Amino acid sequence: MTEMVYGTVPVRSSDPILPRWWQTVDRWSLTAILILFGIGILLGLAASPPLAAKNGLAPFHYVQRQMLFGGMALVVMMITSMMAPSLVRRLGVLGFLGAFVALVMLPLLGTDFGKGAIRWYSLGFASVQPAEFLKPGFVVIAAWLMSASQEINGPPGRLYSFIIAITVVGFLVMQPDFGQASLVLFGWGVMYFVAGAPMFLLLSMAGLVVFGGMFAYNNSEHFARRIDGFLSADIDPTTQMGYATNAIQEGGFFGVGVGEGQVKWSLPDAHTDFIVAVAAEEYGLVLVLIIIALYMVITVRSLLRLMKERDTFIRLAGTGLACMFGVQAMINMGVAVRLLPAKGMTLPFVSYGGSSLIAGGVAVGMLLAFTRTRPQGEIIDHFARRGH
């Protein structure tokens, strides 16, 4: 609040790291993230006991695991947010390379857990989804290449970033995971737009996406089934979409009451992809609007702070992370209310899932690191540095 009223607090580089971090981090976004995590635990208490009973586990087995993975995610987020942008860039590139190798090896070593898409590695005690960890690393390496291309005698970084994006999307489509593929392509497009891409190229990319969607519809039974279900005028009440739609209608404005919802007993993914349906049924539109507002706070405040940033890499990487974070939340909630076809995408920091929580902690930690206030200097100094 002090920062909003009196402006940025001056920070000396000799200050201890924790006070310096607290004075420069975006505390509004940090608070919103912590509230989202708390809401996730609250909804987990409602949504996960039926699944635990079905699998013969203790009633709060999944809630305990969510608290464990969520705690790890918050620790990772805090540590990452304290790093300098240069260190975040190095670790992001290394993380991308590791996640990409894991993604490539999925057809040989991965499993689909009976869901029709090979997206996970089973470790016995847990599972890992490489695509979740790939996204923040991809944003960092793409932003690094795009910023390097703007330097005098710099490499053709935009072309390299495009090649990497298409390669990643290709491997994701092979799983198939069209949701994550679309999110990666969207993140690249946003960064390329901010970096000064011509509108003709962006329109061409949009046309390529439409063509790719038509090709996938005609050649992928998994993709076609989801599109047909979305376009159908009638909703089968025994499908996940039917259960979710009915739950949202039953919830109304204030909900049916804590613990009184019924959708969690019918939806197998009530604790992950359709967690918003549980929120809408038991707590009503009020909680859903609060969740939407929290995601808007994080996304909009991050973009506003990045508008003041003069370092090209920080501005591009931060914009990509903020937009992908906000759009992933929008996709998850859009699927729940049947505005979008089913994507199998979690709600960041709210849905259950070890990979999504920890990878979300990494991504948001990077975003907090990039949006920390730092001396910008005079604009002429910025151009002078680029000239050397």
XYZ file of N, CA, C and O in Angstrom, residues 47 93 133 149 194 214 225 249 255 271 294 298:
48
model
N -13.963 -31.363 -2.794
C -13.988 -32.133 -4.041
C -13.286 -33.477 -3.973
O -13.658 -34.407 -4.696
N 16.616 -21.551 -19.156
C 17.136 -22.244 -20.345
C 17.467 -23.694 -20.013
O 17.123 -24.622 -20.755
N 6.298 -28.139 -16.923
C 7.591 -27.536 -16.629
C 8.234 -26.931 -17.878
O 9.133 -26.097 -17.775
N 17.861 -10.680 -30.782
C 17.728 -10.287 -32.191
C 17.618 -8.774 -32.362
O 17.850 -8.259 -33.462
N 4.727 -8.206 -28.917
C 5.359 -7.161 -28.104
C 6.735 -6.811 -28.660
O 7.172 -5.660 -28.576
N -8.253 -27.801 -38.234
C -9.032 -28.600 -39.185
C -8.342 -29.930 -39.468
O -8.996 -30.984 -39.544
N -13.709 -35.902 -31.076
C -14.741 -36.220 -30.093
C -15.012 -35.030 -29.174
O -16.164 -34.731 -28.850
N -25.543 -24.401 -12.598
C -26.919 -23.906 -12.557
C -27.513 -24.062 -11.159
O -28.229 -23.186 -10.678
N -24.747 -20.370 -3.814
C -24.400 -21.772 -3.671
C -25.394 -22.553 -2.821
O -26.238 -21.981 -2.128
N -11.738 -32.513 -8.850
C -10.669 -31.875 -8.075
C -9.592 -31.261 -8.959
O -8.683 -30.615 -8.458
N -9.054 -12.419 -8.662
C -7.684 -12.696 -8.218
C -6.759 -12.939 -9.417
O -5.627 -12.433 -9.448
N -3.431 -10.487 -10.645
C -2.071 -10.961 -10.939
C -1.672 -10.599 -12.359
O -0.583 -10.055 -12.595
